[in-house]
Every structure is written in structure tokens, then in C-alpha cells.
Amino acid sequence: MKLFSNVKRIVVKIGTNVLTTENNRLDVSVIEHIVEQINWLVKEKNKEVIIVTSGAIAAGMQILGWKKRPKKLNMLQAAASVGQSRLMRTYERLFREEGLNVGQILLTRDVLTTPERRLYAKSTLLTLLKYKVIPIINENDSVAVEEIKFGDNDILSSFVVDLVDADLLIILSDVDGIFTDDPKKNKGKIIREVKKIEKLEKMINIGSPSKKGIGGIKSKIEAAKFVTSKNKCCVILNGKKPNCIKKLMKGEKIGTIFYP
Ligand code: GLU
């Protein structure tokens, strides 16, 4: 039996390095291919999909002509404000071509940790799903400050899985999965299955967060820890590789799977 055939609701997190090219431009062909696969999940496989997307700051930097990621909060927030609308326009256009509507939701940590606001967020998401709209979530970077921040979308996506009681979190990254060593520096071996995260943490060289995004392997492992503690699966896949989501759903051994 295919591992994920009983999965109904899936959160797909798309990282900045997947969405952008080497020279920091939105990689529309990659986004288009991911959109096609999500369309396949929804229409052919009858799944419900929620996207958590990064890339607002990177897209904003591109539009504003900033070559280096700024350090100052006001600059990051300005870039996010400019980039978020470009990002949504891109998704909106590509999903419309597939015949699907999208809805934007910008969250901060306090929304998901305040019981009443959490309920409203959940209800909005479930209503979007009911009407076959693809919710596209990002952190509300242009107003989020330290106290109310998730800080990175790996963690945000794991909270979303819990919020909507999804069955699976797929983290699309620019590496093939978790390696025994930092895959961008040394040749480690890929780890296909993780049943005990504590054991994994002792085994690997975690590497450093990327320049364009924030996350890195550490936050992915933290997200996986949270999701698996809620009795759900988490998979890390290389989102730049063709048909990665389809291959996973068809039962091919790709990426790193974390079991509950
Ligand atoms: N929310 C950030 C953005 O859209 C990305 C955070 C992350 O890389 O995890 O640029």
C-alpha cells in the first residue's frame, strides 16, 4: 500500500531557495511546476492542500534592486511588503490557469497562540478549503515584530498542520532531504526515514541557515519534531526536482520522511 494514500489534508511549505533563482529572481518555471503538481493533488487525488510560502522578502529585494538581504527590520519589512504582492500575483495567475482560486492569509504567532483568534483563523482556512480555494499563507512580515514572530516558515507551517488538523506536512527545500553531513559542503549520505528524531540530531552536522531564507535544517527538524509529536508525518523534498510531489504520492522513495 502506498504510504500516503489515506492522507486527506496536506500542508505544502515552499522555501525561498526553491522559489528563487541563483540571482534572486522569482523562478516562475519552478513555481509553475509546483502549482501543476498541487492541481494534480487536488483534482486527481482529491486532496485538500494549503500552501505556506516564503519568498516575499526575496521577491521584494528583486523588485527594489537590493543585492544583499538587509539587516534592518524596517528594510526587511519594506521588502516583504513589496514582494508579498508580487508573490501572490504570481500564484494567483498560475493557479487561475489551472482553474483554481487562491486566498491569501498572513499570520503572526499571536494569532495561533490566542485561543479566540486561533479559532477564527482555523474557520477561515476550513471555509476556503470547503470552497476549493487554495489558501496561501505567509508570515505577516511587514508588520511582525520580534514578540509576535514565528521567524521562519518551517515552524509556521508545522503550526498550520496542527491548526487545521492536516495529515501531512511536505517541506519543499533546495536539498534532497536530510543528510549525514551538510549537503552543500560535504558529500554525506541521505537519510530516508526518521523514526527517532533525538537519534538523528546526535548523528548529523546541521549546517547553517541559508542566506536568502532563514530556516536551514535545524528549523526543519524542529518543525518535523512538532508535527510528529502531533501524530502526523513530515517529509522534506527537493522542490526544484521535477515531479517530486507526484513521485512521493506514488510511493517512490524520495526525500526524508519523519514518522510520528
Ligand atoms: N516570511 C519570509 C518571506 O516570505 C520567509 C521566512 C523563511 O524563509 O522561513 O520572505
XYZ file of C-alpha atoms and ligand atoms in Angstrom:
270
model
C 0.000 0.000 0.000
C 1.228 3.500 -0.775
C 2.311 5.265 2.376
C 0.256 8.424 1.887
C -2.821 7.076 0.112
C -5.033 7.718 3.142
C -3.823 11.255 3.635
C -6.571 13.815 3.029
C -5.272 17.249 4.068
C -1.735 18.336 3.185
C 0.265 21.449 4.060
C 2.965 22.212 1.469
C 5.688 24.593 2.627
C 7.693 26.188 -0.176
C 11.030 27.700 0.813
C 12.681 30.837 -0.541
C 15.532 28.873 -2.155
C 13.014 26.802 -4.091
C 11.099 29.836 -5.310
C 14.064 31.894 -6.426
C 16.954 31.532 -8.852
C 20.659 31.912 -8.010
C 20.448 35.604 -8.842
C 17.494 36.179 -6.523
C 14.698 36.360 -9.057
C 11.366 34.555 -8.593
C 11.757 31.292 -10.508
C 8.394 31.249 -12.236
C 9.022 27.947 -14.039
C 9.638 26.179 -10.706
C 6.560 27.804 -9.144
C 4.522 26.811 -12.199
C 5.600 23.188 -11.889
C 4.741 23.099 -8.171
C 1.340 24.641 -8.939
C 0.733 21.923 -11.555
C 1.513 19.223 -9.011
C -0.771 20.809 -6.418
C -3.516 20.959 -9.037
C -2.938 17.225 -9.593
C -3.211 16.573 -5.848
C -6.484 18.466 -5.639
C -8.188 17.356 -8.839
C -6.863 13.852 -9.467
C -6.118 12.695 -5.938
C -8.925 14.523 -4.175
C -6.641 16.047 -1.530
C -7.021 19.356 0.274
C -3.894 21.473 0.029
C -2.760 24.502 1.994
C 0.398 26.320 0.916
C 2.795 28.054 3.272
C 5.053 30.147 1.087
C 8.242 32.065 1.703
C 9.873 34.314 -0.835
C 8.241 37.679 -0.070
C 11.434 39.303 1.134
C 13.476 37.835 -1.731
C 10.892 38.972 -4.303
C 10.828 42.450 -2.745
C 14.631 42.654 -2.866
C 14.500 41.808 -6.552
C 11.920 44.499 -7.328
C 13.754 47.134 -5.279
C 17.105 46.172 -6.804
C 18.682 45.263 -3.461
C 21.505 42.796 -3.978
C 22.115 41.877 -0.334
C 19.498 40.881 2.226
C 19.185 43.911 4.531
C 19.745 43.510 8.267
C 17.494 46.304 9.489
C 13.923 45.371 10.394
C 12.296 48.319 8.593
C 14.125 47.408 5.366
C 13.129 43.730 5.653
C 9.540 44.765 6.306
C 9.517 47.099 3.313
C 10.925 44.351 1.062
C 8.289 41.909 2.353
C 5.532 44.413 1.664
C 6.646 44.899 -1.946
C 7.427 41.224 -2.522
C 4.314 39.693 -0.981
C 2.033 41.224 -3.594
C 4.317 40.099 -6.452
C 4.387 36.622 -4.941
C 0.594 36.435 -4.677
C 0.120 37.797 -8.173
C 2.360 35.022 -9.473
C 0.486 32.273 -7.593
C -2.879 33.765 -8.482
C -2.075 33.773 -12.200
C -0.620 30.262 -12.255
C -3.460 28.713 -10.247
C -6.056 30.520 -12.338
C -4.564 28.853 -15.434
C -5.327 25.515 -13.729
C -8.843 26.655 -12.861
C -8.231 27.104 -9.124
C -8.740 30.147 -6.915
C -6.324 31.199 -4.170
C -6.797 33.111 -0.909
C -4.043 34.947 0.946
C -3.637 34.625 4.718
C -0.883 36.475 6.548
C -0.263 35.221 10.075
C 1.759 36.104 13.123
C 2.481 33.828 16.066
C -0.009 35.547 18.364
C -2.878 34.668 16.011
C -2.174 30.994 16.539
C -1.459 31.202 20.255
C -4.512 33.290 21.254
C -7.400 30.792 21.539
C -10.135 33.004 20.107
C -8.086 34.347 17.192
C -6.843 30.834 16.502
C -10.418 29.658 16.070
C -11.166 32.420 13.583
C -8.043 31.620 11.575
C -8.990 27.951 11.539
C -12.532 28.678 10.485
C -11.359 30.901 7.600
C -8.952 28.217 6.387
C -11.587 25.489 6.533
C -14.070 27.701 4.692
C -11.541 28.317 1.922
C -10.985 24.560 1.622
C -14.717 23.929 1.548
C -14.980 26.185 -1.496
C -11.983 24.512 -3.169
C -9.835 27.619 -2.775
C -6.113 27.082 -2.177
C -5.116 29.028 0.969
C -1.681 30.614 0.600
C -0.140 31.534 3.928
C 2.924 33.560 4.814
C 4.051 35.317 7.934
C 2.821 38.904 8.049
C 6.408 40.091 7.731
C 5.738 43.747 7.033
C 4.205 44.299 10.471
C 5.529 41.376 12.533
C 7.966 42.320 15.282
C 10.087 40.063 17.475
C 7.432 39.388 20.139
C 4.818 38.111 17.701
C 7.053 36.448 15.135
C 7.433 32.861 14.063
C 10.687 33.899 12.482
C 10.641 31.183 9.889
C 8.107 29.402 7.790
C 9.191 25.852 8.685
C 7.873 26.459 12.193
C 4.867 28.392 10.917
C 3.915 25.503 8.620
C 4.120 22.998 11.473
C 1.709 25.170 13.484
C -0.639 25.287 10.494
C -0.650 21.472 10.306
C -1.786 21.395 13.921
C -4.303 24.220 13.450
C -6.218 22.573 10.604
C -5.518 19.002 11.701
C -3.721 18.197 8.434
C -2.334 14.689 7.938
C 0.963 15.546 6.312
C 3.498 18.362 6.067
C 5.597 18.470 2.890
C 8.555 20.848 3.201
C 9.937 21.758 -0.221
C 13.573 22.731 0.100
C 16.532 23.010 -2.289
C 18.214 19.908 -0.875
C 17.090 16.304 -1.402
C 16.412 15.691 2.292
C 18.398 15.296 5.499
C 21.983 14.169 5.023
C 24.525 12.805 7.449
C 26.586 15.908 6.636
C 25.831 19.422 5.316
C 24.952 18.525 1.687
C 26.055 21.924 0.386
C 29.588 21.377 1.668
C 30.407 17.700 2.004
C 29.083 14.533 0.495
C 27.002 12.980 3.231
C 24.536 10.149 2.869
C 20.831 10.862 2.608
C 18.689 9.642 5.494
C 15.422 8.285 4.062
C 13.467 7.566 7.209
C 13.472 9.090 10.662
C 11.649 7.320 13.449
C 13.510 8.832 16.402
C 14.407 12.488 15.908
C 16.634 12.643 19.002
C 18.816 9.941 17.471
C 19.042 11.896 14.223
C 20.037 15.099 15.991
C 23.013 13.357 17.574
C 24.063 11.922 14.234
C 24.129 14.833 11.818
C 26.041 18.007 11.113
C 23.238 20.536 10.952
C 24.834 23.224 8.736
C 23.920 26.873 8.687
C 20.778 28.751 7.677
C 20.729 29.909 4.058
C 21.472 33.484 3.000
C 18.179 34.182 1.248
C 15.749 32.439 3.575
C 16.018 31.935 7.290
C 15.369 28.292 8.046
C 18.078 25.734 7.408
C 17.961 22.118 8.507
C 17.689 22.967 12.188
C 14.294 24.608 11.859
C 13.107 21.837 9.537
C 13.943 19.277 12.188
C 12.189 21.390 14.789
C 9.103 21.588 12.558
C 9.231 17.819 11.996
C 9.507 17.276 15.740
C 6.374 19.297 16.383
C 4.377 17.672 13.601
C 5.349 14.114 14.536
C 4.564 14.829 18.191
C 1.008 15.514 16.967
C 0.963 12.083 15.344
C 1.384 13.288 11.761
C 4.037 12.721 9.097
C 6.507 15.240 7.741
C 8.539 14.910 4.540
C 11.427 17.019 3.275
C 11.727 17.022 -0.525
C 13.763 18.847 -3.126
C 11.165 21.204 -4.584
C 13.356 22.079 -7.554
C 13.281 18.493 -8.814
C 10.613 17.571 -11.375
C 7.518 15.769 -10.098
C 8.825 15.446 -6.537
C 5.337 15.616 -5.001
C 3.841 13.203 -7.529
C 6.685 10.744 -7.010
C 6.225 10.864 -3.246
C 2.498 10.246 -3.514
C 3.082 7.393 -5.956
C 5.234 5.683 -3.369
C 8.733 6.381 -4.718
C 11.494 6.572 -2.145
C 12.483 10.219 -2.256
C 13.291 12.845 0.348
C 13.398 12.244 4.089
C 10.264 11.012 5.833
C 9.694 11.637 9.536
C 7.246 9.235 11.151
C 5.011 10.038 14.149
N 8.347 35.018 5.531
C 9.610 35.147 4.859
C 9.423 35.620 3.425
O 8.356 35.475 2.861
C 10.382 33.866 4.796
C 10.717 33.228 6.078
C 11.513 31.958 5.851
O 12.414 31.969 4.976
O 11.255 30.966 6.515
O 10.352 36.112 2.826
